Tab-separated table of C-alpha atoms and ligand atoms in Angstrom:
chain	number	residue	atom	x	y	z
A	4	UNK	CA	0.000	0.000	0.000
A	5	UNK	CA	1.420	3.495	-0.992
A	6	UNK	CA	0.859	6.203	1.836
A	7	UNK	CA	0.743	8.988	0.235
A	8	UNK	CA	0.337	13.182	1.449
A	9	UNK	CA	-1.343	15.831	-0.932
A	10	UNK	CA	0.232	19.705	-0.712
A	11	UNK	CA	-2.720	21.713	-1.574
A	12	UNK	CA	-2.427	25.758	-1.590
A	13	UNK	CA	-5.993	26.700	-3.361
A	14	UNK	CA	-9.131	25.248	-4.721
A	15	UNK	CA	-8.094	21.421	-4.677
A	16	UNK	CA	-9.623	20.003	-8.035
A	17	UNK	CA	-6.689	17.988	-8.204
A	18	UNK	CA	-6.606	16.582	-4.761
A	19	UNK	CA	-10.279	15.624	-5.314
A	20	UNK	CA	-9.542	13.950	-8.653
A	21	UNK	CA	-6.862	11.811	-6.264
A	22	UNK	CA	-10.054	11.177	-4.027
A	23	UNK	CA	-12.095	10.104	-6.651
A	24	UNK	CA	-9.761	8.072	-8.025
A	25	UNK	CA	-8.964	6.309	-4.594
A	26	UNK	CA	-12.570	6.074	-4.008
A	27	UNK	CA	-13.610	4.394	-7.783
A	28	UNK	CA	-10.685	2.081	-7.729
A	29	UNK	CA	-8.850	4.336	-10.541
A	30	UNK	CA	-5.568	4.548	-8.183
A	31	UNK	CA	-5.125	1.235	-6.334
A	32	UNK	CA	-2.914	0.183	-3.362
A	33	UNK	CA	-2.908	3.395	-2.146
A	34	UNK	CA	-3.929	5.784	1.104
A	35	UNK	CA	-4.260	9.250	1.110
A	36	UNK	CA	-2.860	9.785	4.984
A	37	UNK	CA	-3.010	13.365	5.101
A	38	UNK	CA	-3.278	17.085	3.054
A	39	UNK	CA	-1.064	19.899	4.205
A	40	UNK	CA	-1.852	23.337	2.911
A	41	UNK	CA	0.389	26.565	3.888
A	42	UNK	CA	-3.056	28.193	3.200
A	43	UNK	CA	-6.204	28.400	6.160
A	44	UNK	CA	-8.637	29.201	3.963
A	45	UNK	CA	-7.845	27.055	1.225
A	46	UNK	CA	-11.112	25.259	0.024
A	47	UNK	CA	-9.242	21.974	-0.789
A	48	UNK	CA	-9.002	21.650	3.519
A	49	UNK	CA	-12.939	21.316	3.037
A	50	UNK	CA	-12.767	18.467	0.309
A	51	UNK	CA	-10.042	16.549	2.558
A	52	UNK	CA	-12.245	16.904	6.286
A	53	UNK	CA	-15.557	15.847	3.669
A	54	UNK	CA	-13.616	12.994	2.532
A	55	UNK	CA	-12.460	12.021	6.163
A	56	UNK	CA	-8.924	12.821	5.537
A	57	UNK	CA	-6.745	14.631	8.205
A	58	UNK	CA	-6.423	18.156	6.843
A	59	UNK	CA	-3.733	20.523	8.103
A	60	UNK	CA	-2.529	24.296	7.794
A	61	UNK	CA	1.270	25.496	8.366
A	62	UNK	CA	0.884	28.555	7.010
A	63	UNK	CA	4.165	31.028	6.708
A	64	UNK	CA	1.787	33.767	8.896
A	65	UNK	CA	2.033	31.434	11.787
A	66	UNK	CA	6.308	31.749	11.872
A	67	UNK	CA	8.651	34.480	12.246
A	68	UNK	CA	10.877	33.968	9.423
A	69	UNK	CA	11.139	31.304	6.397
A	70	UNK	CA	13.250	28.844	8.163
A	71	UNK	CA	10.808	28.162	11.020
A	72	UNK	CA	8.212	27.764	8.457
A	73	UNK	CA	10.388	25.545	6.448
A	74	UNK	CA	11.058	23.858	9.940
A	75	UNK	CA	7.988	23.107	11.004
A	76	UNK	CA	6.239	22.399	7.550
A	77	UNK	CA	9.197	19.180	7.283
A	78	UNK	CA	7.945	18.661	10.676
A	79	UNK	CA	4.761	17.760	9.522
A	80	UNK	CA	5.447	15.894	6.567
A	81	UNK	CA	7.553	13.929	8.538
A	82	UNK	CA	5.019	12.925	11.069
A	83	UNK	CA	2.866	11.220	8.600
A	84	UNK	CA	5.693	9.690	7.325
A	85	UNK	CA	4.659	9.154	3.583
A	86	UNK	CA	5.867	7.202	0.390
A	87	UNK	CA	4.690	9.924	-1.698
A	88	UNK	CA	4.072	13.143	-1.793
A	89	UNK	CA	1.943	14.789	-4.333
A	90	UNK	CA	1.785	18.481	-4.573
A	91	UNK	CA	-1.191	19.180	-6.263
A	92	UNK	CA	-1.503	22.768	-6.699
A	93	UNK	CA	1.319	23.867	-4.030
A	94	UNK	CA	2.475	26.980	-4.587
A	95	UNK	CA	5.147	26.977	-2.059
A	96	UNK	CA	8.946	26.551	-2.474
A	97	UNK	CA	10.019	23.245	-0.829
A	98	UNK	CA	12.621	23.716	2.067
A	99	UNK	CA	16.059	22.043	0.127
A	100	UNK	CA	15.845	19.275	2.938
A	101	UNK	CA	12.807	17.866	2.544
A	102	UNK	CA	13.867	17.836	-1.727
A	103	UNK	CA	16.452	15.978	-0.544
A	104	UNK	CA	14.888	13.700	2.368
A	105	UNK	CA	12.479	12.965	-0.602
A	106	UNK	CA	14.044	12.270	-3.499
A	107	UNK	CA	12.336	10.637	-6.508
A	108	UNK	CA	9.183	10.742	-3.435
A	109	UNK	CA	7.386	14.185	-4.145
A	110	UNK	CA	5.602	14.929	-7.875
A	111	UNK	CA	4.281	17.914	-8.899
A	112	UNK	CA	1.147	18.740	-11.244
A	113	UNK	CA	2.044	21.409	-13.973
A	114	UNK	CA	-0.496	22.904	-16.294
A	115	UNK	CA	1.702	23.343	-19.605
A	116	UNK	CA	3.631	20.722	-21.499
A	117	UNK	CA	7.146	21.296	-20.037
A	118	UNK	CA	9.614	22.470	-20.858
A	119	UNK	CA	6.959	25.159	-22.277
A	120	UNK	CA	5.411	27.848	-19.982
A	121	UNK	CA	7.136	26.562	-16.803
A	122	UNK	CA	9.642	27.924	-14.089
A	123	UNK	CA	9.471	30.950	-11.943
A	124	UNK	CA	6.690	33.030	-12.290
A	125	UNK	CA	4.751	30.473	-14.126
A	126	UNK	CA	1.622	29.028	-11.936
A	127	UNK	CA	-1.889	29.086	-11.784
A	128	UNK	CA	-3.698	31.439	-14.526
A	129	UNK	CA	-0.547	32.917	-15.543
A	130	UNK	CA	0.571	29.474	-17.473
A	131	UNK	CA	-2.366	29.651	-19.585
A	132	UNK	CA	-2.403	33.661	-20.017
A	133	UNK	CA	1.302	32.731	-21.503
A	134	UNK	CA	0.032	30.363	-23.518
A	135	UNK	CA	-2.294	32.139	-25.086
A	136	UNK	CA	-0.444	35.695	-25.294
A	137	UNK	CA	2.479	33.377	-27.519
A	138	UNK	CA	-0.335	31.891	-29.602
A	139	UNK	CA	0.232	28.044	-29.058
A	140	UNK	CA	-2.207	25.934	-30.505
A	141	UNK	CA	-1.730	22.751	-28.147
A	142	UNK	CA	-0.673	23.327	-24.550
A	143	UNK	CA	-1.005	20.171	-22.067
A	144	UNK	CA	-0.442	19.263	-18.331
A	145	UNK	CA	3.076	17.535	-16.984
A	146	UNK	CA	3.351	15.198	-13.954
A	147	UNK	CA	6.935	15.496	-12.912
A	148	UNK	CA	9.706	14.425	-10.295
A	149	UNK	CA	10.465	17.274	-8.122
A	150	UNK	CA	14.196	18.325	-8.114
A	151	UNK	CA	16.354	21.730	-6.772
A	152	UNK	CA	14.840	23.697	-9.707
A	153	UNK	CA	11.764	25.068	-10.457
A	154	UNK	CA	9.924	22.736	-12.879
A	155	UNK	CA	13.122	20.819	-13.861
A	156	UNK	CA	12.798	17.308	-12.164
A	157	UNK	CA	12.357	13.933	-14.183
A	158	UNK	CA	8.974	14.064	-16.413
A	159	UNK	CA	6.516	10.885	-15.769
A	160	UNK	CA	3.482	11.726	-18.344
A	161	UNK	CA	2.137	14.227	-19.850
A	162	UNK	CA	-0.958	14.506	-22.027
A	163	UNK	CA	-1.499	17.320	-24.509
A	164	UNK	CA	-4.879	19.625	-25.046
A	165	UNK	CA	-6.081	21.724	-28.452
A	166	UNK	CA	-6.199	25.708	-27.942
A	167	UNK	CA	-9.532	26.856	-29.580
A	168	UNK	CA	-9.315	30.160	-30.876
A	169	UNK	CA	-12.391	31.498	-28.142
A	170	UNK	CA	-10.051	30.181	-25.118
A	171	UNK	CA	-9.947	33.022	-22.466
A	172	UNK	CA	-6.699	32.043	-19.886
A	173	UNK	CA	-9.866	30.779	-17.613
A	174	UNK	CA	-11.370	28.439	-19.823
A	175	UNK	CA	-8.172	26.885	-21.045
A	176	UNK	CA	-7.032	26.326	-17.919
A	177	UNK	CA	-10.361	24.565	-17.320
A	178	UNK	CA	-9.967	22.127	-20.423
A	179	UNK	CA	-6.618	21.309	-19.282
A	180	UNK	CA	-7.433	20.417	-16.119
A	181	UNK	CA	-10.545	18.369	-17.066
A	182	UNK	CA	-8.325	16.640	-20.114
A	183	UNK	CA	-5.307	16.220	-18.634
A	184	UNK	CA	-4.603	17.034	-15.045
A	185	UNK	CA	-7.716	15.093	-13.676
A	186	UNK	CA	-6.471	11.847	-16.064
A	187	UNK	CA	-2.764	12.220	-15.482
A	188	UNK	CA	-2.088	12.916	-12.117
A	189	UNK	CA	-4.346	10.285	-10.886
A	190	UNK	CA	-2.556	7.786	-13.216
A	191	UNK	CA	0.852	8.570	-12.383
A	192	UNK	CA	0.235	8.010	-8.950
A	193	UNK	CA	-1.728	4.568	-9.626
A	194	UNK	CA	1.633	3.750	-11.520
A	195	UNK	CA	3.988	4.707	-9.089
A	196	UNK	CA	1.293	2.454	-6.356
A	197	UNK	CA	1.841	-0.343	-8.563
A	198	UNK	CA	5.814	0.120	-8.598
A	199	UNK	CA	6.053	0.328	-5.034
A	200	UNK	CA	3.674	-2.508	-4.306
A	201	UNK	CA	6.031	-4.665	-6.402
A	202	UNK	CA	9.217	-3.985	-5.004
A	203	UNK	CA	7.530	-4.523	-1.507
A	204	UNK	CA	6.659	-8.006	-2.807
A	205	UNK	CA	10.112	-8.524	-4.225
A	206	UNK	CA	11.746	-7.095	-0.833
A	207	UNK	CA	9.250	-9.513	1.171
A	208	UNK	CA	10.610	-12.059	-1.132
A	209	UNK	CA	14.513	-11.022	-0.815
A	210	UNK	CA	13.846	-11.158	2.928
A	211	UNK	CA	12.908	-15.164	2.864
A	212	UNK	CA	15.830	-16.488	1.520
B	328	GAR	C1	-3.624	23.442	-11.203
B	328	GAR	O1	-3.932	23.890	-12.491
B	328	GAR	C2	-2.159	23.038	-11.116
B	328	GAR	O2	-1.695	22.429	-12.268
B	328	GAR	C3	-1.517	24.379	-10.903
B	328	GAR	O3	-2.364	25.043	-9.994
B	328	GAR	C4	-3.706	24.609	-10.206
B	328	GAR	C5	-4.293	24.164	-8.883
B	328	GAR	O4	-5.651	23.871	-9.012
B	328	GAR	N1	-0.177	24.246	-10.411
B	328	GAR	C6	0.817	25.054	-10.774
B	328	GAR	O5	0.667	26.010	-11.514
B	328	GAR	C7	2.185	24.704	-10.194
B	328	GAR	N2	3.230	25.383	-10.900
B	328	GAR	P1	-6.426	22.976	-7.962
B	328	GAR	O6	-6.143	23.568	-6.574
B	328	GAR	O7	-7.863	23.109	-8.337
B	328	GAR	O8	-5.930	21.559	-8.066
């Protein structure tokens, strides 16, 4: 079973497509064991507590300076001690530590086909306001590996989505997220579930002889 933690700043469509997907059997072997957000009033705390999943807040207000954030947001992650963790919508830089206490553990949901309309400055609305101001006609959504950079880690899938000439940066981002976030994030992790419930079985295995 992959224990997995969601990082959730805002609205939480993605963390609910994870529910959904835990819930209908899309994403197997796995258990959501917690969501983190650094933001109170983020609405994706309400779709974890509806779902029955502990929901916490370590929110930069509540600390004097970065590093005690950073401190006590590893803190937390550390506590639920997870296989994976998914940030889904996160828009906080990860303290170097926990990149690094993680490694080839944390993804990251994009909404552009990288290396296209990623890095600093690119999140949210503004990917798909790029998009559109450069005139692409196919933009997409990348799950990736999370590294030291912004954007750079490994790339696991990625699934690609027509620009129609009407697209406002809202209703692109909406057709990317209902064509390829909500398919590929969800499948990444059921992937990644399967790989880890294997090499359990193979360490089990290793372990007998
Ligand atoms: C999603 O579109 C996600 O890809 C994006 O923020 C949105 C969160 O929506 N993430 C980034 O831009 C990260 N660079 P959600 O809270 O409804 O899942």
């Amino acid at each position: 079973m992959l224990k997995i933690i969601v990082c959730v700043s805002g609205g939480g469509t993605n963390l609910q497509a994870i529910i959904d997907g835990v819930e209908k059997g899309a994403i197997r072997n796995t258990r959501i064991a917690g969501v983190i957000s650094n933001n109170a009033g983020a609405f994706a705390l309400e779709r974890a507590r509806k779902a029955g999943i502990p929901a916490y807040c370590v929110s930069p207000k509540d600390y004097g300076n970065r590093q005690a954030f950073n401190d006590a947001f590893l803190e937390q992650v550390n506590s639920l001690a997870p296989d994976l963790i998914v940030l889904a919508g996160f828009l906080v830089i990860l303290p170097e530590k926990m990149i690094q206490a993680y490694r080839e553990r944390i993804i990251n949901i994009h909404p552009s086909l990288i290396p296209s309309f990623c890095g600093t400055g690119f999140y949210g609305l503004k990917v798909h306001e790029a998009a559109l101001a450069r005139g692409v006609k196919v933009t997409g959504a990348t799950v990736h590996y999370v590294d030291e950079g912004t954007d750079t880690g490994r790339i696991i899938a990625q699934k690609a989505v027509e620009v129609l000439e009407s697209d406002t940066p809202v209703s692109l981002q909406r057709r990317v997220m209902e064509q390829a976030e909500w398919v590929i994030l969800p499948m990444a992790i059921d992937r990644i579930a399967a790989e880890h419930t294997e090499d359990s079985v193979h360490k089990k295995r290793e372990g007998c002889k």
